[in-house]
Tab-separated table of N, CA and C in Angstrom:
chain	number	residue	atom	x	y	z
G	1	MET	N	-106.029	21.559	-19.537
G	1	MET	CA	-105.479	21.600	-18.405
G	1	MET	C	-106.070	21.887	-17.217
G	2	LYS	N	-105.581	21.807	-16.094
G	2	LYS	CA	-106.650	21.518	-14.687
G	2	LYS	C	-106.748	23.427	-14.450
G	3	PRO	N	-107.817	23.311	-13.797
G	3	PRO	CA	-108.185	24.671	-13.342
G	3	PRO	C	-107.421	25.246	-12.469
G	4	SER	N	-106.809	24.337	-11.560
G	4	SER	CA	-105.711	24.656	-10.648
G	4	SER	C	-104.662	25.301	-11.123
G	5	ASN	N	-104.179	25.103	-12.274
G	5	ASN	CA	-103.085	25.885	-13.070
G	5	ASN	C	-103.285	27.352	-13.052
G	6	LYS	N	-104.500	27.826	-13.383
G	6	LYS	CA	-104.886	29.199	-13.529
G	6	LYS	C	-104.665	29.937	-12.186
G	7	VAL	N	-105.158	29.173	-11.055
G	7	VAL	CA	-105.379	29.573	-9.706
G	7	VAL	C	-103.996	29.687	-9.386
G	8	PHE	N	-103.050	29.016	-9.617
G	8	PHE	CA	-101.642	28.922	-9.387
G	8	PHE	C	-100.886	30.028	-9.990
G	9	ILE	N	-101.019	30.552	-11.195
G	9	ILE	CA	-100.708	31.413	-11.697
G	9	ILE	C	-101.060	32.812	-11.369
G	10	LEU	N	-102.227	32.889	-11.001
G	10	LEU	CA	-102.944	34.168	-10.648
G	10	LEU	C	-102.393	34.394	-9.002
G	11	ARG	N	-102.481	33.351	-8.319
G	11	ARG	CA	-101.921	33.600	-6.871
G	11	ARG	C	-100.444	34.071	-6.629
G	12	THR	N	-99.469	33.362	-7.574
G	12	THR	CA	-98.170	33.692	-7.925
G	12	THR	C	-98.049	35.181	-8.162
G	13	ILE	N	-98.739	35.719	-9.083
G	13	ILE	CA	-98.567	37.126	-9.428
G	13	ILE	C	-99.178	37.852	-8.373
G	14	LYS	N	-100.104	37.451	-7.597
G	14	LYS	CA	-100.464	38.261	-6.592
G	14	LYS	C	-99.417	38.335	-5.511
G	15	VAL	N	-98.711	37.318	-5.329
G	15	VAL	CA	-97.362	37.219	-4.126
G	15	VAL	C	-96.644	38.389	-4.623
G	16	ILE	N	-96.268	38.382	-5.885
G	16	ILE	CA	-95.461	39.356	-6.254
G	16	ILE	C	-95.867	40.875	-6.044
G	17	GLU	N	-97.202	41.148	-6.323
G	17	GLU	CA	-97.934	42.329	-6.213
G	17	GLU	C	-97.900	42.760	-4.655
G	18	GLN	N	-98.091	41.734	-3.860
G	18	GLN	CA	-98.224	42.262	-2.478
G	18	GLN	C	-96.998	42.348	-1.771
G	19	TYR	N	-95.861	41.693	-2.424
G	19	TYR	CA	-94.454	41.860	-1.915
G	19	TYR	C	-94.088	43.343	-2.125
G	20	GLU	N	-94.560	43.604	-3.347
G	20	GLU	CA	-94.036	45.107	-3.711
G	20	GLU	C	-94.597	45.935	-2.928
G	21	ASN	N	-95.989	45.939	-2.402
G	21	ASN	CA	-96.588	46.813	-1.540
G	21	ASN	C	-95.967	46.855	-0.449
G	22	VAL	N	-95.540	45.786	0.241
G	22	VAL	CA	-95.010	45.899	1.707
G	22	VAL	C	-93.372	46.058	1.777
G	23	LYS	N	-92.621	45.905	0.776
G	23	LYS	CA	-91.115	45.540	1.142
G	23	LYS	C	-90.597	46.920	1.678
G	24	ASN	N	-91.299	48.264	1.322
G	24	ASN	CA	-90.487	49.555	1.783
G	24	ASN	C	-90.679	49.426	3.431
G	25	GLN	N	-91.516	48.528	4.042
G	25	GLN	CA	-91.509	48.419	5.562
G	25	GLN	C	-90.452	47.499	6.175
G	26	LEU	N	-89.993	46.656	5.070
G	26	LEU	CA	-88.823	45.760	5.712
G	26	LEU	C	-87.548	46.250	5.918
G	27	ASP	N	-86.640	45.613	6.689
G	27	ASP	CA	-85.247	46.077	6.793
G	27	ASP	C	-84.190	45.788	5.568
G	28	CYS	N	-84.653	44.787	4.937
G	28	CYS	CA	-84.074	44.472	3.679
G	28	CYS	C	-85.114	43.955	2.651
G	29	SER	N	-84.889	44.419	1.553
G	29	SER	CA	-85.924	44.050	0.289
G	29	SER	C	-85.152	42.774	-0.458
G	30	TYR	N	-85.992	41.837	-0.411
G	30	TYR	CA	-85.855	40.544	-1.082
G	30	TYR	C	-86.678	40.334	-2.290
G	31	SER	N	-87.346	41.514	-2.915
G	31	SER	CA	-88.300	41.391	-4.105
G	31	SER	C	-87.738	40.625	-5.209
G	32	ARG	N	-86.622	40.941	-5.584
G	32	ARG	CA	-86.027	40.235	-6.720
G	32	ARG	C	-85.690	38.567	-6.200
G	33	THR	N	-85.365	38.604	-5.487
G	33	THR	CA	-84.977	37.130	-5.005
G	33	THR	C	-86.563	36.369	-5.053
G	34	LEU	N	-87.529	36.849	-4.342
G	34	LEU	CA	-88.884	36.568	-4.278
G	34	LEU	C	-89.409	36.228	-5.693
G	35	PHE	N	-89.159	37.206	-6.725
G	35	PHE	CA	-89.668	37.326	-7.882
G	35	PHE	C	-88.871	35.846	-8.609
G	36	ILE	N	-87.411	35.654	-8.440
G	36	ILE	CA	-87.139	34.749	-9.261
G	36	ILE	C	-87.448	33.407	-8.522
G	37	ASN	N	-87.569	33.246	-7.527
G	37	ASN	CA	-88.307	32.172	-6.708
G	37	ASN	C	-89.817	31.872	-7.392
G	38	CYS	N	-90.534	32.887	-7.513
G	38	CYS	CA	-92.049	32.810	-8.197
G	38	CYS	C	-91.883	32.623	-9.492
G	39	CYS	N	-90.739	32.971	-10.073
G	39	CYS	CA	-90.659	32.512	-11.770
G	39	CYS	C	-90.454	31.026	-12.051
G	40	VAL	N	-89.531	30.573	-10.948
G	40	VAL	CA	-89.606	29.121	-11.278
G	40	VAL	C	-91.056	28.431	-11.708
G	41	GLY	N	-92.072	28.659	-10.913
G	41	GLY	CA	-93.098	28.383	-10.958
G	41	GLY	C	-93.958	28.790	-12.032
G	42	LEU	N	-93.713	29.910	-12.350
G	42	LEU	CA	-94.472	30.703	-13.283
G	42	LEU	C	-93.994	30.289	-14.833
G	43	LEU	N	-92.483	30.517	-14.769
G	43	LEU	CA	-91.982	29.983	-16.083
G	43	LEU	C	-92.099	28.507	-16.578
G	44	LEU	N	-92.147	27.771	-15.529
G	44	LEU	CA	-92.314	25.938	-15.912
G	44	LEU	C	-93.666	25.859	-16.136
G	45	LEU	N	-94.584	26.223	-15.414
G	45	LEU	CA	-95.919	26.212	-15.650
G	45	LEU	C	-96.311	26.827	-17.034
G	46	SER	N	-96.154	27.752	-17.023
G	46	SER	CA	-96.720	28.731	-18.507
G	46	SER	C	-96.099	28.016	-19.584
G	47	LYS	N	-94.619	27.753	-19.582
G	47	LYS	CA	-93.859	27.265	-20.645
G	47	LYS	C	-94.962	26.119	-21.054
G	48	GLU	N	-95.222	25.168	-20.248
G	48	GLU	CA	-96.113	23.809	-20.368
G	48	GLU	C	-97.567	24.141	-20.923
G	49	ILE	N	-98.016	25.292	-20.690
G	49	ILE	CA	-99.475	25.570	-21.095
G	49	ILE	C	-99.336	26.600	-22.611
G	50	ALA	N	-98.474	27.103	-22.529
G	50	ALA	CA	-98.367	28.052	-23.743
G	50	ALA	C	-97.392	27.818	-25.024
G	51	TYR	N	-96.259	26.808	-24.637
G	51	TYR	CA	-95.276	26.807	-25.665
G	51	TYR	C	-95.694	26.537	-27.203
G	52	LYS	N	-96.783	25.681	-27.353
G	52	LYS	CA	-97.000	25.475	-28.645
G	52	LYS	C	-97.615	26.597	-29.373
G	53	GLN	N	-98.209	27.551	-28.681
G	53	GLN	CA	-98.851	28.811	-29.235
G	53	GLN	C	-97.834	29.875	-29.315
G	54	LEU	N	-96.568	29.907	-28.751
G	54	LEU	CA	-95.791	30.905	-28.599
G	54	LEU	C	-95.069	31.629	-29.969
G	55	PRO	N	-95.110	32.952	-30.092
G	55	PRO	CA	-94.301	33.262	-31.545
G	55	PRO	C	-93.016	33.007	-31.510
G	56	ASN	N	-92.462	32.427	-32.954
G	56	ASN	CA	-91.335	31.692	-33.237
G	56	ASN	C	-90.541	32.684	-34.032
G	57	SER	N	-90.380	33.859	-33.987
G	57	SER	CA	-89.877	34.782	-34.966
G	57	SER	C	-89.161	35.810	-34.109
G	58	LYS	N	-88.009	36.219	-34.241
G	58	LYS	CA	-87.097	37.442	-33.751
G	58	LYS	C	-88.184	38.803	-33.769
G	59	ARG	N	-88.886	38.988	-34.694
G	59	ARG	CA	-89.677	40.214	-34.788
G	59	ARG	C	-90.635	40.452	-33.550
G	60	SER	N	-91.143	39.193	-33.097
G	60	SER	CA	-92.352	39.273	-32.042
G	60	SER	C	-91.702	39.822	-30.814
G	61	MET	N	-90.249	39.640	-30.741
G	61	MET	CA	-89.669	39.818	-29.399
G	61	MET	C	-90.118	41.333	-28.830
G	62	ILE	N	-90.661	42.234	-29.671
G	62	ILE	CA	-90.755	43.865	-29.404
G	62	ILE	C	-91.816	43.849	-28.194
G	63	ASP	N	-92.642	42.660	-28.008
G	63	ASP	CA	-93.735	42.663	-26.918
G	63	ASP	C	-93.175	41.920	-25.896
G	64	TRP	N	-92.250	41.395	-25.803
G	64	TRP	CA	-92.027	40.462	-24.889
G	64	TRP	C	-91.099	40.948	-23.678
G	65	GLY	N	-90.591	42.091	-23.700
G	65	GLY	CA	-89.688	42.821	-22.732
G	65	GLY	C	-88.366	42.668	-22.562
G	66	ILE	N	-87.689	41.682	-23.486
G	66	ILE	CA	-86.465	41.568	-23.666
G	66	ILE	C	-86.016	42.482	-24.926
G	67	LYS	N	-85.287	43.501	-24.630
G	67	LYS	CA	-84.878	44.292	-25.761
G	67	LYS	C	-83.733	43.520	-26.660
G	68	ILE	N	-84.095	43.474	-28.054
G	68	ILE	CA	-83.057	42.932	-28.718
G	68	ILE	C	-82.800	44.064	-29.824
G	69	ASP	N	-81.373	44.434	-29.985
G	69	ASP	CA	-81.178	45.238	-31.351
G	69	ASP	C	-79.595	44.729	-31.584
G	70	LYS	N	-78.944	45.281	-32.900
G	70	LYS	CA	-78.190	44.750	-33.349
G	70	LYS	C	-76.697	44.753	-32.413
G	71	ASN	N	-77.117	45.871	-31.816
G	71	ASN	CA	-75.632	46.642	-30.720
G	71	ASN	C	-75.742	45.896	-29.374
G	72	ASP	N	-76.630	45.145	-29.205
G	72	ASP	CA	-76.944	44.642	-27.690
G	72	ASP	C	-76.668	43.247	-28.001
G	73	ASN	N	-75.729	42.783	-26.954
G	73	ASN	CA	-75.162	41.204	-26.990
G	73	ASN	C	-75.610	40.717	-25.541
G	74	LYS	N	-76.740	40.893	-25.147
G	74	LYS	CA	-77.333	40.354	-23.761
G	74	LYS	C	-77.435	38.812	-23.990
G	75	ILE	N	-77.864	38.501	-25.442
G	75	ILE	CA	-78.133	37.374	-25.714
G	75	ILE	C	-77.140	36.888	-26.852
G	76	GLY	N	-76.153	36.275	-26.413
G	76	GLY	CA	-74.985	35.785	-26.793
G	76	GLY	C	-75.205	34.686	-27.600
G	77	LYS	N	-76.155	33.725	-27.442
G	77	LYS	CA	-76.527	32.505	-28.166
G	77	LYS	C	-77.635	32.233	-27.958
G	78	CYS	N	-78.485	31.763	-28.962
G	78	CYS	CA	-79.659	31.261	-28.580
G	78	CYS	C	-80.034	30.154	-29.991
G	79	SER	N	-80.130	29.154	-29.900
G	79	SER	CA	-80.036	27.931	-30.852
G	79	SER	C	-81.372	27.514	-30.980
G	80	PRO	N	-82.343	27.612	-32.020
G	80	PRO	CA	-81.935	27.821	-33.412
G	80	PRO	C	-81.801	29.077	-33.656
G	81	HIS	N	-82.494	30.149	-33.127
G	81	HIS	CA	-82.593	31.571	-33.311
G	81	HIS	C	-83.616	32.242	-32.168
G	82	ILE	N	-83.429	33.466	-31.983
G	82	ILE	CA	-83.993	34.187	-31.035
G	82	ILE	C	-85.581	34.687	-31.295
G	83	SER	N	-86.570	34.000	-30.272
G	83	SER	CA	-87.985	34.162	-30.637
G	83	SER	C	-88.283	34.145	-29.239
G	84	PRO	N	-89.613	34.595	-28.672
G	84	PRO	CA	-90.175	34.263	-27.508
G	84	PRO	C	-90.350	32.751	-27.343
G	85	LYS	N	-90.462	31.966	-28.108
G	85	LYS	CA	-90.663	30.241	-28.054
G	85	LYS	C	-89.230	29.789	-27.575
G	86	GLN	N	-88.354	30.146	-28.330
G	86	GLN	CA	-87.045	29.393	-28.175
G	86	GLN	C	-86.406	30.171	-26.656
G	87	ILE	N	-86.603	31.612	-26.575
G	87	ILE	CA	-85.963	31.950	-25.254
G	87	ILE	C	-86.755	31.304	-24.117
G	88	THR	N	-88.011	31.090	-23.936
G	88	THR	CA	-88.715	30.267	-23.095
G	88	THR	C	-88.300	29.030	-22.980
G	89	ARG	N	-88.371	28.255	-23.837
G	89	ARG	CA	-87.697	27.010	-23.860
G	89	ARG	C	-86.110	26.973	-23.210
G	90	HIS	N	-85.339	27.954	-23.541
G	90	HIS	CA	-83.965	27.931	-23.146
G	90	HIS	C	-83.885	28.564	-21.539
G	91	LEU	N	-84.887	29.477	-21.302
G	91	LEU	CA	-84.807	30.096	-20.000
G	91	LEU	C	-85.434	28.857	-18.878
G	92	ARG	N	-86.347	28.095	-19.401
G	92	ARG	CA	-86.891	27.074	-18.477
G	92	ARG	C	-85.883	25.899	-18.198
G	93	ASN	N	-85.209	25.526	-19.274
G	93	ASN	CA	-83.908	24.558	-19.191
G	93	ASN	C	-83.140	24.968	-18.193
G	94	SER	N	-82.480	26.120	-18.514
G	94	SER	CA	-81.416	26.908	-17.579
G	94	SER	C	-81.813	26.787	-16.019
G	95	ILE	N	-83.040	27.083	-15.838
G	95	ILE	CA	-83.478	27.413	-14.274
G	95	ILE	C	-83.796	25.840	-14.037
G	96	SER	N	-84.414	24.941	-14.576
G	96	SER	CA	-84.729	23.846	-14.010
G	96	SER	C	-83.304	22.806	-13.981
G	97	HIS	N	-82.247	23.312	-14.675
G	97	HIS	CA	-81.099	22.634	-14.468
G	97	HIS	C	-80.316	23.272	-13.658
G	98	GLY	N	-80.352	24.405	-13.138
G	98	GLY	CA	-79.394	25.046	-12.287
G	98	GLY	C	-78.532	26.075	-12.869
G	99	ASN	N	-78.742	26.173	-13.988
G	99	ASN	CA	-77.741	26.850	-15.081
G	99	ASN	C	-77.826	28.314	-15.148
G	100	PHE	N	-77.808	28.915	-13.977
G	100	PHE	CA	-78.385	30.387	-13.972
G	100	PHE	C	-77.597	30.890	-12.578
G	101	ASP	N	-77.305	32.206	-12.733
G	101	ASP	CA	-76.673	32.913	-11.495
G	101	ASP	C	-76.830	34.347	-11.914
G	102	PHE	N	-76.391	35.056	-10.633
G	102	PHE	CA	-76.504	36.393	-10.816
G	102	PHE	C	-75.050	36.771	-9.726
G	103	ALA	N	-74.646	38.089	-10.109
G	103	ALA	CA	-73.432	38.557	-9.595
G	103	ALA	C	-73.707	39.164	-8.255
G	104	VAL	N	-74.034	38.550	-7.184
G	104	VAL	CA	-74.210	38.952	-5.780
G	104	VAL	C	-73.767	38.258	-4.833
G	105	GLU	N	-72.851	38.666	-3.839
G	105	GLU	CA	-72.206	38.032	-3.004
G	105	GLU	C	-73.366	37.628	-1.919
G	106	ASP	N	-72.925	36.234	-1.562
G	106	ASP	CA	-73.916	35.437	-0.382
G	106	ASP	C	-73.978	36.603	0.940
G	107	GLY	N	-75.148	36.563	1.591
G	107	GLY	CA	-75.171	37.190	2.593
G	107	GLY	C	-75.421	38.957	2.563
G	108	LEU	N	-75.140	39.442	1.290
G	108	LEU	CA	-75.515	40.825	0.966
G	108	LEU	C	-76.800	41.103	0.551
G	109	SER	N	-77.376	42.098	1.001
G	109	SER	CA	-78.749	42.604	0.596
G	109	SER	C	-78.531	43.819	-0.606
G	110	ILE	N	-77.912	43.223	-1.680
G	110	ILE	CA	-77.854	43.860	-2.943
G	110	ILE	C	-78.832	43.564	-3.880
G	111	PRO	N	-79.557	44.413	-4.643
G	111	PRO	CA	-80.356	44.136	-5.758
G	111	PRO	C	-79.797	43.333	-6.714
G	112	ILE	N	-80.383	42.237	-7.235
G	112	ILE	CA	-80.093	41.390	-8.306
G	112	ILE	C	-80.294	42.265	-9.747
G	113	ASN	N	-79.265	42.680	-10.429
G	113	ASN	CA	-79.467	43.591	-11.635
G	113	ASN	C	-79.540	42.681	-12.716
G	114	HIS	N	-78.870	41.833	-12.824
G	114	HIS	CA	-78.728	40.995	-13.919
G	114	HIS	C	-78.696	39.501	-13.827
G	115	ILE	N	-79.151	38.693	-14.783
G	115	ILE	CA	-79.240	37.187	-14.370
G	115	ILE	C	-78.446	36.618	-15.506
G	116	ASN	N	-77.439	35.611	-15.421
G	116	ASN	CA	-76.926	35.063	-16.292
G	116	ASN	C	-77.458	33.542	-16.785
G	117	PHE	N	-77.891	33.229	-17.714
G	117	PHE	CA	-78.679	31.971	-17.948
G	117	PHE	C	-77.853	31.319	-19.073
G	118	GLU	N	-77.709	30.008	-18.840
G	118	GLU	CA	-77.077	28.992	-19.877
G	118	GLU	C	-77.791	27.889	-20.195
G	119	ASP	N	-77.953	27.358	-21.134
G	119	ASP	CA	-78.758	25.933	-21.522
G	119	ASP	C	-77.621	25.077	-22.467
G	120	TYR	N	-77.685	23.832	-22.228
G	120	TYR	CA	-76.742	22.914	-22.960
G	120	TYR	C	-77.563	21.819	-23.656
G	121	ASP	N	-77.060	21.211	-24.700
G	121	ASP	CA	-77.816	20.258	-25.326
G	121	ASP	C	-77.262	18.860	-24.601
G	122	VAL	N	-78.032	17.747	-25.128
G	122	VAL	CA	-77.625	16.426	-24.426
G	122	VAL	C	-76.159	16.136	-24.397
G	123	ASN	N	-75.348	16.558	-25.405
G	123	ASN	CA	-73.906	16.380	-25.700
G	123	ASN	C	-73.221	17.450	-24.662
G	124	GLY	N	-73.672	18.298	-24.120
G	124	GLY	CA	-72.922	19.158	-23.254
G	124	GLY	C	-72.679	20.570	-24.039
G	125	ASN	N	-73.325	20.523	-25.434
G	125	ASN	CA	-72.833	21.799	-26.190
G	125	ASN	C	-73.722	23.075	-25.792
G	126	LEU	N	-73.178	24.141	-25.371
G	126	LEU	CA	-73.805	25.245	-25.213
G	126	LEU	C	-74.761	25.844	-26.559
G	127	THR	N	-76.161	25.658	-25.829
G	127	THR	CA	-77.093	26.120	-26.798
G	127	THR	C	-77.597	27.654	-26.526
G	128	PHE	N	-77.382	27.910	-25.411
G	128	PHE	CA	-78.156	29.263	-25.097
G	128	PHE	C	-77.140	30.105	-24.075
G	129	GLN	N	-76.950	31.257	-24.291
G	129	GLN	CA	-76.154	31.922	-23.017
G	129	GLN	C	-76.720	33.737	-23.410
G	130	ALA	N	-77.237	33.905	-21.942
G	130	ALA	CA	-77.817	35.410	-22.045
G	130	ALA	C	-77.399	35.888	-20.720
G	131	LEU	N	-77.090	37.226	-20.895
G	131	LEU	CA	-77.090	37.950	-19.410
G	131	LEU	C	-78.220	39.264	-19.630
G	132	ILE	N	-79.295	38.879	-18.907
G	132	ILE	CA	-80.563	39.669	-18.986
G	132	ILE	C	-80.807	40.245	-17.935
G	133	PRO	N	-81.101	41.671	-17.893
G	133	PRO	CA	-81.414	42.756	-16.864
G	133	PRO	C	-82.599	42.139	-16.198
G	134	PHE	N	-82.455	42.405	-14.716
G	134	PHE	CA	-83.657	41.709	-14.006
G	134	PHE	C	-84.831	42.257	-14.436
G	135	SER	N	-84.988	43.499	-14.652
G	135	SER	CA	-86.285	44.229	-15.398
G	135	SER	C	-86.867	43.522	-16.552
G	136	GLU	N	-85.797	43.295	-17.408
G	136	GLU	CA	-86.341	42.511	-18.653
G	136	GLU	C	-86.829	41.104	-18.415
G	137	PHE	N	-86.184	40.437	-17.510
G	137	PHE	CA	-86.585	39.214	-17.065
G	137	PHE	C	-87.916	38.818	-16.699
G	138	GLN	N	-88.029	40.244	-15.499
G	138	GLN	CA	-89.527	39.960	-14.915
G	138	GLN	C	-90.598	40.680	-16.180
G	139	ALA	N	-90.384	41.430	-16.961
G	139	ALA	CA	-91.048	41.684	-18.211
G	139	ALA	C	-91.603	40.266	-18.873
G	140	PHE	N	-90.598	39.640	-19.285
G	140	PHE	CA	-90.690	38.543	-20.136
G	140	PHE	C	-91.393	37.382	-19.478
G	141	VAL	N	-91.237	37.153	-18.002
G	141	VAL	CA	-92.049	36.219	-17.357
G	141	VAL	C	-93.340	36.521	-17.232
G	142	LEU	N	-93.759	37.682	-16.735
G	142	LEU	CA	-95.173	38.171	-16.576
G	142	LEU	C	-95.678	38.159	-17.896
G	143	LYS	N	-95.056	38.637	-19.049
G	143	LYS	CA	-96.089	38.257	-20.305
G	143	LYS	C	-96.324	37.063	-20.753
G	144	LEU	N	-95.381	35.935	-20.338
G	144	LEU	CA	-95.482	34.543	-20.612
G	144	LEU	C	-96.642	34.324	-19.578
G	145	SER	N	-96.664	34.572	-18.508
G	145	SER	CA	-97.948	34.073	-17.495
G	145	SER	C	-99.103	34.788	-18.008
G	146	LYS	N	-99.141	36.092	-18.704
G	146	LYS	CA	-100.321	36.227	-19.160
G	146	LYS	C	-100.782	35.749	-20.389
G	147	GLU	N	-99.735	34.983	-21.178
G	147	GLU	CA	-100.241	34.323	-22.552
G	147	GLU	C	-100.657	33.143	-22.100
G	148	ALA	N	-100.279	32.498	-20.822
G	148	ALA	CA	-100.818	31.099	-20.511
G	148	ALA	C	-102.108	31.333	-19.816
G	149	LEU	N	-102.563	32.238	-19.306
G	149	LEU	CA	-103.647	32.831	-18.520
G	149	LEU	C	-104.801	32.885	-19.760
G	150	MET	N	-104.340	33.577	-20.966
G	150	MET	CA	-105.295	33.719	-22.064
G	150	MET	C	-105.549	32.396	-22.755
G	151	ILE	N	-104.722	31.388	-22.904
G	151	ILE	CA	-104.675	30.362	-23.524
G	151	ILE	C	-105.741	29.410	-22.549
G	152	LEU	N	-105.376	29.449	-21.234
G	152	LEU	CA	-106.537	28.672	-20.244
G	152	LEU	C	-107.914	29.143	-20.359
G	153	ASP	N	-108.104	30.493	-20.405
G	153	ASP	CA	-109.379	31.258	-20.816
G	153	ASP	C	-110.003	30.497	-22.104
G	154	LYS	N	-109.245	30.704	-22.977
G	154	LYS	CA	-109.835	30.183	-24.253
G	154	LYS	C	-110.093	29.001	-24.484
G	155	ASN	N	-109.361	28.136	-23.663
G	155	ASN	CA	-109.509	26.565	-23.788
G	155	ASN	C	-110.624	26.065	-22.746
G	156	LYS	N	-111.283	26.970	-22.055
G	156	LYS	CA	-112.442	26.485	-21.060
G	156	LYS	C	-113.408	25.609	-21.582
């Protein structure tokens, strides 16, 4: 991978951190919107770097920020199964194809609390549906970014 990939990931994480430090000085906080915009880059690039090495079992979800338990149906569908690897693939597809939304009316400065993601196969069949709390989505993407950075460092 190109050295600029690591620089992009580090700078994008820094943008998020810097905004968190100044958001209280602003009239409206758009930190969650900024994070989602940054996530497009972080998620897409990190997926390309780390995908082959991501854990592919449900058991490994514990360390990835999205809390999964049998009473929680935030992930309604994940084909072929729930794992960091599969969720990364589906989130990337969902964002890349514009199949995500959040319940916030246009023009209102209301924090984004949940994001709804959907992914479809080439025949239009739903393969992934999840309503993920913002904080869990944030933790997942930051974990994925750190995994990508470790892989880049290891492959120098």
